[in-house]
PDB file of C-alpha atoms and ligand atoms in Angstrom:
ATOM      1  CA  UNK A   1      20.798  10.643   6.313  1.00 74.00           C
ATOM      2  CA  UNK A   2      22.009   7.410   8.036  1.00 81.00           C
ATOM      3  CA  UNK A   3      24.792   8.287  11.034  1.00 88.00           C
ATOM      4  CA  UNK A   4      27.289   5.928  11.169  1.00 92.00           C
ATOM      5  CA  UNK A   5      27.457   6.245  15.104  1.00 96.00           C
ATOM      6  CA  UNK A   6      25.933   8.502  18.206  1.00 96.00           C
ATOM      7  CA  UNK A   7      27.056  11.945  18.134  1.00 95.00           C
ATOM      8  CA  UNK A   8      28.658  10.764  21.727  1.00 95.00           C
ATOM      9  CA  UNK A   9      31.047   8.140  19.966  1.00 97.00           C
ATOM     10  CA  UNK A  10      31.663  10.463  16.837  1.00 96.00           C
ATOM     11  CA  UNK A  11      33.078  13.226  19.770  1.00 96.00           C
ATOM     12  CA  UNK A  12      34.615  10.530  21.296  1.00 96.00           C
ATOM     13  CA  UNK A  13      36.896   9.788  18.522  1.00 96.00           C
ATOM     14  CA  UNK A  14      37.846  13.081  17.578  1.00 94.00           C
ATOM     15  CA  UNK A  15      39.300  15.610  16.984  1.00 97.00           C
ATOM     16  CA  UNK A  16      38.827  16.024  13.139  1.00 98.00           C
ATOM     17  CA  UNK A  17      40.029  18.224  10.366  1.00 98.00           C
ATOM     18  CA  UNK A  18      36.299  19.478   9.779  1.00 98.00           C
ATOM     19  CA  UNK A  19      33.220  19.457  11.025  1.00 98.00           C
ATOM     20  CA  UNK A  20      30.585  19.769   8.361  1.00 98.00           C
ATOM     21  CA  UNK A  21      27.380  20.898   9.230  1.00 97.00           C
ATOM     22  CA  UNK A  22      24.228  19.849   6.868  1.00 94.00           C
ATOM     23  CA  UNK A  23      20.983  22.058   5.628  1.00 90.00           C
ATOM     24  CA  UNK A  24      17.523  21.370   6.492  1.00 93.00           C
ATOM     25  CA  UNK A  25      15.829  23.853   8.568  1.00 94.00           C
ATOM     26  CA  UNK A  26      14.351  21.245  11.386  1.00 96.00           C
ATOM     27  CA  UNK A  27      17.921  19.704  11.606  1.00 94.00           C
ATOM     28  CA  UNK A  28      19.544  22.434  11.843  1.00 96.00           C
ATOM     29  CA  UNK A  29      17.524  23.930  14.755  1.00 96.00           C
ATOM     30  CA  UNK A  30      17.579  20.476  16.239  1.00 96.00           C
ATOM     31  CA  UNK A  31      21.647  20.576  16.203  1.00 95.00           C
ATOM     32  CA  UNK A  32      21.871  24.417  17.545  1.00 96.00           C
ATOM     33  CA  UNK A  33      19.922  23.374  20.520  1.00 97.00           C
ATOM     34  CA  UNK A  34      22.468  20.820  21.251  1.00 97.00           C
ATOM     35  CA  UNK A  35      25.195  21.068  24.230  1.00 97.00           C
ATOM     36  CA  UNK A  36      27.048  18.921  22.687  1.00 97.00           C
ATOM     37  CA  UNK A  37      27.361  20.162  19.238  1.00 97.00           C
ATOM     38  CA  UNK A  38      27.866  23.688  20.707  1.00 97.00           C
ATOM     39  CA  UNK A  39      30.853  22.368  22.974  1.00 97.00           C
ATOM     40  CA  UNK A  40      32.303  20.448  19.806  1.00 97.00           C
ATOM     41  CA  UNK A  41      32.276  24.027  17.538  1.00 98.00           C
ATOM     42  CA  UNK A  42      33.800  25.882  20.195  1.00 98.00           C
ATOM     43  CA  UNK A  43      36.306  23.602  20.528  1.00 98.00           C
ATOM     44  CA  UNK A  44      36.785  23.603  16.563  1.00 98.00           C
ATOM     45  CA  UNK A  45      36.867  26.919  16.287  1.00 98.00           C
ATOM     46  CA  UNK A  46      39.444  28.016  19.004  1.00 98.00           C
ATOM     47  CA  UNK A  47      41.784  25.426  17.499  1.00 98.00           C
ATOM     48  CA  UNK A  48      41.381  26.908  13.616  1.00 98.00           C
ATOM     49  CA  UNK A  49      39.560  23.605  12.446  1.00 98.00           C
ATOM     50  CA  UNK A  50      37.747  23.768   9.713  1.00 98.00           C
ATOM     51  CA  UNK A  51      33.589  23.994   9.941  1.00 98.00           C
ATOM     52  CA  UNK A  52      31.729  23.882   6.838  1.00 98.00           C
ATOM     53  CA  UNK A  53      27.588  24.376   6.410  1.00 98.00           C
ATOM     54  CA  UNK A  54      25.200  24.930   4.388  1.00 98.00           C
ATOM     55  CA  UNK A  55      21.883  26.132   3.363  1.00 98.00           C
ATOM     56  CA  UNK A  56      19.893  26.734   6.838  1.00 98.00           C
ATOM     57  CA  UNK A  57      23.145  25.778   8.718  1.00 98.00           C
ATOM     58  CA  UNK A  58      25.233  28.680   8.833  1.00 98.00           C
ATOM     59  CA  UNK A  59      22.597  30.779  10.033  1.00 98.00           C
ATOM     60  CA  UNK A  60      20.885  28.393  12.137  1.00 97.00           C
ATOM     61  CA  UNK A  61      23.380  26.056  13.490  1.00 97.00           C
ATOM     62  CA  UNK A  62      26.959  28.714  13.665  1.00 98.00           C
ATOM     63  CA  UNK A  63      25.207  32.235  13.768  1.00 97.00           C
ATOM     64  CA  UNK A  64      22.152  31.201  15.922  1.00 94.00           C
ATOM     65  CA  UNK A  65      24.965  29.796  18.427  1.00 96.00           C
ATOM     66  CA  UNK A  66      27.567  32.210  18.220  1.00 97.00           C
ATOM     67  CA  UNK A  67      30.283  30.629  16.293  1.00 98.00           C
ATOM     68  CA  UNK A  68      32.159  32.391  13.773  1.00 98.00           C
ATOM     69  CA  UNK A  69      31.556  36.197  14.862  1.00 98.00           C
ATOM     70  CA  UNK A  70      33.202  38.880  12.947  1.00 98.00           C
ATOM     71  CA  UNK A  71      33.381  35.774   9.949  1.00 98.00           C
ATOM     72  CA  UNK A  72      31.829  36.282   6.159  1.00 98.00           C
ATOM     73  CA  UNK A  73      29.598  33.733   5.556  1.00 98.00           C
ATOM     74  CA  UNK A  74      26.851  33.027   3.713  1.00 98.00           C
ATOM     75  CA  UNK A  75      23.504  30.582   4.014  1.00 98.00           C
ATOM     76  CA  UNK A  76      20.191  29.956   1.869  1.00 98.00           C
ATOM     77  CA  UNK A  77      19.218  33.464   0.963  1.00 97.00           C
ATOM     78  CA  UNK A  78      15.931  33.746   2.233  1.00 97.00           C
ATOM     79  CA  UNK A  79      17.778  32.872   5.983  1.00 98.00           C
ATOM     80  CA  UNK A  80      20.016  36.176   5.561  1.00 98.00           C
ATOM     81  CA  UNK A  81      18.499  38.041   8.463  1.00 98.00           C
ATOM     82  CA  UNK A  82      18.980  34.942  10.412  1.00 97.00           C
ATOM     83  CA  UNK A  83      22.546  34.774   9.653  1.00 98.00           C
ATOM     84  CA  UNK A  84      23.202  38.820  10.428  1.00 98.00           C
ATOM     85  CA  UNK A  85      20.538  38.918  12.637  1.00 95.00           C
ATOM     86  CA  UNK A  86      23.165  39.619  16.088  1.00 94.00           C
ATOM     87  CA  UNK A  87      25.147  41.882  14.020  1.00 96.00           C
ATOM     88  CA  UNK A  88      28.352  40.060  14.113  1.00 97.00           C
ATOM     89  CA  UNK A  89      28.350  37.819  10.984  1.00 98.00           C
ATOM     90  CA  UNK A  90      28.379  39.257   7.176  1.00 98.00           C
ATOM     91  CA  UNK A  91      26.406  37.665   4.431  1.00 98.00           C
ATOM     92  CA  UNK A  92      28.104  37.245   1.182  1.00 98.00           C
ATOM     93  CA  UNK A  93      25.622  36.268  -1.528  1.00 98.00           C
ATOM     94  CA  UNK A  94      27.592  33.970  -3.391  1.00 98.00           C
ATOM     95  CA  UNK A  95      27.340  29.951  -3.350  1.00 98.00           C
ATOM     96  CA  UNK A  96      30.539  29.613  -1.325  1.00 98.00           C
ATOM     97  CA  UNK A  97      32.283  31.656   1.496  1.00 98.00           C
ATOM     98  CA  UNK A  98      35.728  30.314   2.549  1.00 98.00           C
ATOM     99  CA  UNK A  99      36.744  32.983   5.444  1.00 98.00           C
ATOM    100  CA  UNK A 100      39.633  31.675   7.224  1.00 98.00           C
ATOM    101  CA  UNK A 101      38.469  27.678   9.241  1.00 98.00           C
ATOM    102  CA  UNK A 102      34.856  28.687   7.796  1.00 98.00           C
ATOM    103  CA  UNK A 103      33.315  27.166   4.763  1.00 98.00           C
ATOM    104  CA  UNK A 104      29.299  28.235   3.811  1.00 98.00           C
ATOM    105  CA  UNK A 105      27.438  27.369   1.259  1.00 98.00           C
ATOM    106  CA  UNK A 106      23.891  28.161   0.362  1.00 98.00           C
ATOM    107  CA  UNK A 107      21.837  25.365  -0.778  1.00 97.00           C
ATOM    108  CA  UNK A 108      21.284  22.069  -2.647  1.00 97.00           C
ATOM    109  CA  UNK A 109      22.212  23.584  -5.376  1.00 97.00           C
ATOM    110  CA  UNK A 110      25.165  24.803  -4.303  1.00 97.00           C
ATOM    111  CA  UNK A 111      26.148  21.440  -2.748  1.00 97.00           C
ATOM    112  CA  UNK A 112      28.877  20.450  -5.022  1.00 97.00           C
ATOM    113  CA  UNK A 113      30.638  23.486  -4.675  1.00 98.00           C
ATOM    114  CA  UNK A 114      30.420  23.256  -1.185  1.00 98.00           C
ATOM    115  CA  UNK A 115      31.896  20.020  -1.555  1.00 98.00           C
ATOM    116  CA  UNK A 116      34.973  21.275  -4.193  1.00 98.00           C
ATOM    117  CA  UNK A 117      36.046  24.085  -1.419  1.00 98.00           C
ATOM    118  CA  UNK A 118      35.835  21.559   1.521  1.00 98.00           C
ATOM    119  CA  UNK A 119      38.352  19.663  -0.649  1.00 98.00           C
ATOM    120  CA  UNK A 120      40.541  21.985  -1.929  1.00 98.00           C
ATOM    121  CA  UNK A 121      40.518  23.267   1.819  1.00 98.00           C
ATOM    122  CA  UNK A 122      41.929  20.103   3.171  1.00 98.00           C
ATOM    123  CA  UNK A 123      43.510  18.331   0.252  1.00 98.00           C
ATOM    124  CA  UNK A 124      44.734  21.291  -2.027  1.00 98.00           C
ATOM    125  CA  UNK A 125      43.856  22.367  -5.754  1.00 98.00           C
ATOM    126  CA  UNK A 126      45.198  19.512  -7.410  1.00 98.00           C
ATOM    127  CA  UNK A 127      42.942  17.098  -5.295  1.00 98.00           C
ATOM    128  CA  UNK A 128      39.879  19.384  -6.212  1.00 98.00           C
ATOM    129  CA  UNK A 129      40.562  19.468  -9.721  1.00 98.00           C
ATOM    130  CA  UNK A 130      40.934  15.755 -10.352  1.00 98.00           C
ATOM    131  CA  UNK A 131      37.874  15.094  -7.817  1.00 98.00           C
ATOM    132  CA  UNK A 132      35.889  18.117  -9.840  1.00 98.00           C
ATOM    133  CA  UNK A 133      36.825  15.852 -13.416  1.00 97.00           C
ATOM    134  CA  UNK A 134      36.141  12.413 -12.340  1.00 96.00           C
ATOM    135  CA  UNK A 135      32.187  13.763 -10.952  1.00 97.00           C
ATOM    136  CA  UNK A 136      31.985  15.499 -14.531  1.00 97.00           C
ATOM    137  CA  UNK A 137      32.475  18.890 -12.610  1.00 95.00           C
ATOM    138  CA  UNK A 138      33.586  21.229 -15.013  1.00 76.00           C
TER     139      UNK A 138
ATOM    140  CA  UNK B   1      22.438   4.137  -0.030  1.00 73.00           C
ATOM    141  CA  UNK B   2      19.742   2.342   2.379  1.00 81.00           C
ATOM    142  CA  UNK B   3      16.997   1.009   0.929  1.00 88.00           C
ATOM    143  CA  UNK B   4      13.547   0.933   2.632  1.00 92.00           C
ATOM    144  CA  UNK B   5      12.391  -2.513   1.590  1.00 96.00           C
ATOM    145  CA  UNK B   6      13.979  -5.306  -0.154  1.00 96.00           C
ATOM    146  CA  UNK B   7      13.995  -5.654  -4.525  1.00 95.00           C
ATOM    147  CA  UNK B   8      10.868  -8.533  -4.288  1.00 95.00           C
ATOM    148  CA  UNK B   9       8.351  -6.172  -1.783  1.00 97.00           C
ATOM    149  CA  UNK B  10       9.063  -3.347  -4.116  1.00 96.00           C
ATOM    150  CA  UNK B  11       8.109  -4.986  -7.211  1.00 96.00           C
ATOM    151  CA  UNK B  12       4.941  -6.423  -5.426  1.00 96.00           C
ATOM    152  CA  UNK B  13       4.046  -3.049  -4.600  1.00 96.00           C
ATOM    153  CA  UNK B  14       4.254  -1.836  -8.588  1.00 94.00           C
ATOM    154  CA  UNK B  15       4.126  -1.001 -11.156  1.00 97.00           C
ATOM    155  CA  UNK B  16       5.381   2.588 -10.715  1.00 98.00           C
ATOM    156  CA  UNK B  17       5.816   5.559 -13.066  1.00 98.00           C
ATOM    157  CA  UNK B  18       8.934   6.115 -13.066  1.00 98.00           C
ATOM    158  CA  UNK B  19      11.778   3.588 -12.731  1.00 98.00           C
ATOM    159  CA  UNK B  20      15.755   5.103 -11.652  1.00 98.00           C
ATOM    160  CA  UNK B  21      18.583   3.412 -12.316  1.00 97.00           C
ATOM    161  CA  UNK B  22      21.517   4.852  -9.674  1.00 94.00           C
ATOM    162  CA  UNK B  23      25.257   4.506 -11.122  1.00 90.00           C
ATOM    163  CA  UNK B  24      28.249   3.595  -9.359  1.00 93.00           C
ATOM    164  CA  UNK B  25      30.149   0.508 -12.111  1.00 94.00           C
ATOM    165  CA  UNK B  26      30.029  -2.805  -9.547  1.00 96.00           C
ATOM    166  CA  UNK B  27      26.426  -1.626  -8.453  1.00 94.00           C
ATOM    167  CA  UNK B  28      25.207  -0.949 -12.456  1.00 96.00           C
ATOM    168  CA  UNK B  29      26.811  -4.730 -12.595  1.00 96.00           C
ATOM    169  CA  UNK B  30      24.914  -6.561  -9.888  1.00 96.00           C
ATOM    170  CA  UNK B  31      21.614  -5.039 -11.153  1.00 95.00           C
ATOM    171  CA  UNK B  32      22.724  -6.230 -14.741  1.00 96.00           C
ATOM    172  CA  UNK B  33      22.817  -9.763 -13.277  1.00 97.00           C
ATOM    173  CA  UNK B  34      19.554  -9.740 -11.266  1.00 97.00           C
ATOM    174  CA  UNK B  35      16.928 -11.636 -13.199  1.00 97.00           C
ATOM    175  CA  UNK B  36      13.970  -9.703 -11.496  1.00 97.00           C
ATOM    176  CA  UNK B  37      15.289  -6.036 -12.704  1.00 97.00           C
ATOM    177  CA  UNK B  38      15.835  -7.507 -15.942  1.00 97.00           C
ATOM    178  CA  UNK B  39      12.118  -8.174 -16.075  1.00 97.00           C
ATOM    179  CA  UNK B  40      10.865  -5.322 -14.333  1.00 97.00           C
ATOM    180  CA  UNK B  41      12.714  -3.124 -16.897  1.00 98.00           C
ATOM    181  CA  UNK B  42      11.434  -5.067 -20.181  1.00 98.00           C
ATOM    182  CA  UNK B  43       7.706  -4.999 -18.288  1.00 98.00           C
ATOM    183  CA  UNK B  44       8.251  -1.327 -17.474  1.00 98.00           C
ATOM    184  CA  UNK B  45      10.011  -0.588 -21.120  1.00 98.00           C
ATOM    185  CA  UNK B  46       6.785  -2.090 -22.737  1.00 98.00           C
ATOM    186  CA  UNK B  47       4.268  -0.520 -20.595  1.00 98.00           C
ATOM    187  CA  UNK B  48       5.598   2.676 -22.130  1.00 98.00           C
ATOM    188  CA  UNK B  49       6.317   3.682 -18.458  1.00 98.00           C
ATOM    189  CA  UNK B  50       9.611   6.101 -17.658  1.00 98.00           C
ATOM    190  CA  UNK B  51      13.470   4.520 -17.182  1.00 98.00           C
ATOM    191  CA  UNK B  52      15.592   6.719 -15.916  1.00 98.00           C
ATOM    192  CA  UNK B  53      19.643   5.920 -15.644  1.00 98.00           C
ATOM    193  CA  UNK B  54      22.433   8.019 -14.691  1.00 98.00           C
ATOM    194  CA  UNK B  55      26.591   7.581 -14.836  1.00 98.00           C
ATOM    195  CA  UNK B  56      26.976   3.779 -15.201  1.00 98.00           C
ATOM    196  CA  UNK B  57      23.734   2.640 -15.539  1.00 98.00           C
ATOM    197  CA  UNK B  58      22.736   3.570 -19.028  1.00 98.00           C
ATOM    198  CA  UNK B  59      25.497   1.558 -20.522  1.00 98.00           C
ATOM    199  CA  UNK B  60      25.556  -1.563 -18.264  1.00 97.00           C
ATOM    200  CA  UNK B  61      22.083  -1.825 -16.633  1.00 97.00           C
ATOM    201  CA  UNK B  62      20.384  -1.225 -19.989  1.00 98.00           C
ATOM    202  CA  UNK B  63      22.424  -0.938 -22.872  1.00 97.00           C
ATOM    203  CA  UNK B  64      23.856  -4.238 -21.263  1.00 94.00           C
ATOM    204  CA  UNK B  65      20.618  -6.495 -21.017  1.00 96.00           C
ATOM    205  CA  UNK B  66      18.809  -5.134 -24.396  1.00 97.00           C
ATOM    206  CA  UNK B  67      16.936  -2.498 -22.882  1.00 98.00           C
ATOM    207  CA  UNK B  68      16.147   0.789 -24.700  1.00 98.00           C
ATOM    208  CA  UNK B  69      17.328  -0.705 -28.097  1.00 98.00           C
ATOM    209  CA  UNK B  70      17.321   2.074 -30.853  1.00 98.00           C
ATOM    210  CA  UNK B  71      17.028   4.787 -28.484  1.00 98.00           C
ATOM    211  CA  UNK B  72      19.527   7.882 -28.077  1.00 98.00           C
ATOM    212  CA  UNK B  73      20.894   7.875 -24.489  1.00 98.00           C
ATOM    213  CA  UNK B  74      23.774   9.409 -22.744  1.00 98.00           C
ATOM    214  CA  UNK B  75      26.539   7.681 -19.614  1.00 98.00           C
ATOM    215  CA  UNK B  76      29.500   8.303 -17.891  1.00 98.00           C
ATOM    216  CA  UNK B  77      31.459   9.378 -21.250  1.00 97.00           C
ATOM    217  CA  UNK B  78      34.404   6.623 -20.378  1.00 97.00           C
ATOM    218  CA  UNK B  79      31.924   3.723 -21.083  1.00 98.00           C
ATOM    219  CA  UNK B  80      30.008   5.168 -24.054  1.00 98.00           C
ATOM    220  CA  UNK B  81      31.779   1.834 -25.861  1.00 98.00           C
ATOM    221  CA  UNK B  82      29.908  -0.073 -23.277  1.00 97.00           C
ATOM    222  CA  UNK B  83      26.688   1.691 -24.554  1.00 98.00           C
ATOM    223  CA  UNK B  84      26.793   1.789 -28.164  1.00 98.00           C
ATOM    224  CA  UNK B  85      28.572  -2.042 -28.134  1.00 95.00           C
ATOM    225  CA  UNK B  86      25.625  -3.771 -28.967  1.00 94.00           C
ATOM    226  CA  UNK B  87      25.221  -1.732 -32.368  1.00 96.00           C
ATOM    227  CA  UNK B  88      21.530  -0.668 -31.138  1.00 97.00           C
ATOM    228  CA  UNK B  89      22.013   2.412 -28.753  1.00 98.00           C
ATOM    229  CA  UNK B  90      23.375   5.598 -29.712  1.00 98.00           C
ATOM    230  CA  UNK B  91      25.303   7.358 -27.730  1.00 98.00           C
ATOM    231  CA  UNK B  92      24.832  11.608 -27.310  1.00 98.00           C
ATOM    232  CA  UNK B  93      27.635  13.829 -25.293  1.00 98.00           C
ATOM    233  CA  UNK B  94      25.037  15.421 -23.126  1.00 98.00           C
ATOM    234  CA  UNK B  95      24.137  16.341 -19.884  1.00 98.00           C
ATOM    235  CA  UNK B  96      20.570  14.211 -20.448  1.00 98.00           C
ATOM    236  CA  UNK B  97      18.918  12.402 -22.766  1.00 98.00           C
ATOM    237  CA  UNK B  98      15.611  12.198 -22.761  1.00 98.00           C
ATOM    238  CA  UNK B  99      14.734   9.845 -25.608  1.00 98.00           C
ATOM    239  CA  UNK B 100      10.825   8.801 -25.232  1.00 98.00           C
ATOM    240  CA  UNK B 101      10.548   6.718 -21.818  1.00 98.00           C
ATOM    241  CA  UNK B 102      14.383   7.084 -21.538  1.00 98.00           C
ATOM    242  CA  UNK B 103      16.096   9.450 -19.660  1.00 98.00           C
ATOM    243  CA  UNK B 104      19.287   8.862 -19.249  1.00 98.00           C
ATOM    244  CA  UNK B 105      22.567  11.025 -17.580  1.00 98.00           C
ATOM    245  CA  UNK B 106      26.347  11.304 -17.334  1.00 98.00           C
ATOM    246  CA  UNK B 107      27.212  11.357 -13.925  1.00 97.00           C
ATOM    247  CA  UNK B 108      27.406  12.782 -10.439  1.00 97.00           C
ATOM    248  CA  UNK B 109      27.977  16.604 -11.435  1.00 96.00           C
ATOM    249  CA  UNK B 110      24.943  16.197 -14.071  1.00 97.00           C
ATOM    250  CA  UNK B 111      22.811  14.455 -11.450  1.00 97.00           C
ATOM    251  CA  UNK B 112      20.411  17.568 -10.259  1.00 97.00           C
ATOM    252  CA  UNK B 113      19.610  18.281 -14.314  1.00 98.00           C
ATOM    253  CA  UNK B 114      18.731  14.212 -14.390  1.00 98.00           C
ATOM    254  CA  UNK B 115      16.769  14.669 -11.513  1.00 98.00           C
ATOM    255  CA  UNK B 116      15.262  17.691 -13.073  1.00 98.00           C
ATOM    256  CA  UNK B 117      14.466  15.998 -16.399  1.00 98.00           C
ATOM    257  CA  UNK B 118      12.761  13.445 -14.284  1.00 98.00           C
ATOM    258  CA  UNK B 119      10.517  16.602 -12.641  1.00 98.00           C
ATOM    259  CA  UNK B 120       9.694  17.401 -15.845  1.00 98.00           C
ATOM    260  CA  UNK B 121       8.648  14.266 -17.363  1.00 98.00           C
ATOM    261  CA  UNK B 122       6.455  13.171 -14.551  1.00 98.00           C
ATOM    262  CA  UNK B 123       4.971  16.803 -13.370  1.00 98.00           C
ATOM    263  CA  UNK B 124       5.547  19.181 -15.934  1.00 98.00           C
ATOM    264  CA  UNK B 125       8.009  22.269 -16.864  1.00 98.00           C
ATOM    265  CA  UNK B 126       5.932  23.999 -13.710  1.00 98.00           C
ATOM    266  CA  UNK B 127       6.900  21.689 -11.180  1.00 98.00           C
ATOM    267  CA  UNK B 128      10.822  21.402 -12.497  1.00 98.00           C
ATOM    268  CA  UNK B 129      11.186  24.972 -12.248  1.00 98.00           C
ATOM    269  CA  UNK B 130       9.831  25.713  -8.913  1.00 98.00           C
ATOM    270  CA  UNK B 131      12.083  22.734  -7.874  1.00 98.00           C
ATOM    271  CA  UNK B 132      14.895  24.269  -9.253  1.00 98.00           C
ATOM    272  CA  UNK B 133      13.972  27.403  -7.841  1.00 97.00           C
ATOM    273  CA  UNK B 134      13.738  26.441  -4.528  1.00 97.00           C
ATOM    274  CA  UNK B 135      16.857  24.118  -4.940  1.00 97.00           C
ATOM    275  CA  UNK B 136      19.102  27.461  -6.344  1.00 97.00           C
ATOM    276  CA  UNK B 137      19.426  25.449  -9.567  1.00 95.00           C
ATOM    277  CA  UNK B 138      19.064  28.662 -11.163  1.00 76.00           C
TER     278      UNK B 138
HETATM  279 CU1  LIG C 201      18.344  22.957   3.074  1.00 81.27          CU
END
């Protein structure tokens, strides 16, 4: 993945409808040890922005961090104890979640789903289903 | 996409097993026109060595410089005129094609089965479905 600018700038120029969060286990410990990412969710969260992740994210990156408490979520399935492991998230095994602001996904191959809800979430149905057509979706 | 060394180093480093063809019409285009792909393809193609094309590129980075003729391949279904123009491709409405050397695929939403087919064809039915596996292809 190739950032387009310094986590620093991207806050800078916020705030933004969603922040999406992406898989990889490494990365996603790397980003729940950061102040600034923490700051950023908290921020998202108390304003009812939408936060999407998946695969290791939701557990690692939200539940490992304390965002999204008392939310249904769910994360790549062999992370579920991660995800419920303080007692105050719910995994749902199904490839995408949408619980209130949150939006979880499970895994690569979940990714496009993930993608259709974040869509649908901030553009509406109509959005999703011509998106879902055009990338030979259906 | 960022590539990790320029068109001329990668050739010098060849050949290579497998050769992938990315979609996206003005991108399929420029490769069309680039006189070094054009060879590296008919070297590859007679080598007996895999081509692999997905969404644009079967119809205009192939089909369109007299690569893969008499072969069954798949594209994005909107230029499957493109494809078959020439008289010496046929054109098949599914997800992928694999057709000898040629494996070829419709688009983004068929993209992990391409990149499964590819699995396949280079490590074995083994390999593709502990990929998928692991990827929750399943
Ligand atoms: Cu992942």
């Amino acid at each position: 993945m190739l950032p387009d600018m310094s986590l620093e700038e991207a806050v800078a120029k916020g705030p933004y409808d969603a922040v999406v969060l992406p898989g990889g286990l490494k990365g996603a410990e790397n980003i729940a040890q950061s102040a600034t990412v923490k700051s950023l969710l908290e921020e998202q969260e108390k304003a009812g922005r939408v936060i999407g992740a998946i695969c290791a994210a939701p557990a690692v990156s939200l539940a490992g961090i304390g965002i999204g408490q008392g939310k249904k979520m769910t994360c790549y399935p062999s992370l579920k104890d991660k995800l419920t492991g303080s007692g105050k998230h719910t995994f749902v095994d199904e490839k995408v979640v949408v619980d209130g602001q949150f939006i979880t996904s499970q895994g690569p191959g979940t990714a496009f789903d993930f993608g259709l809800a974040l869509v649908e979430k901030l553009e509406g149905s109509e959005k999703r289903a011509s998106t879902a057509k055009a990338m030979l979706l259906q």
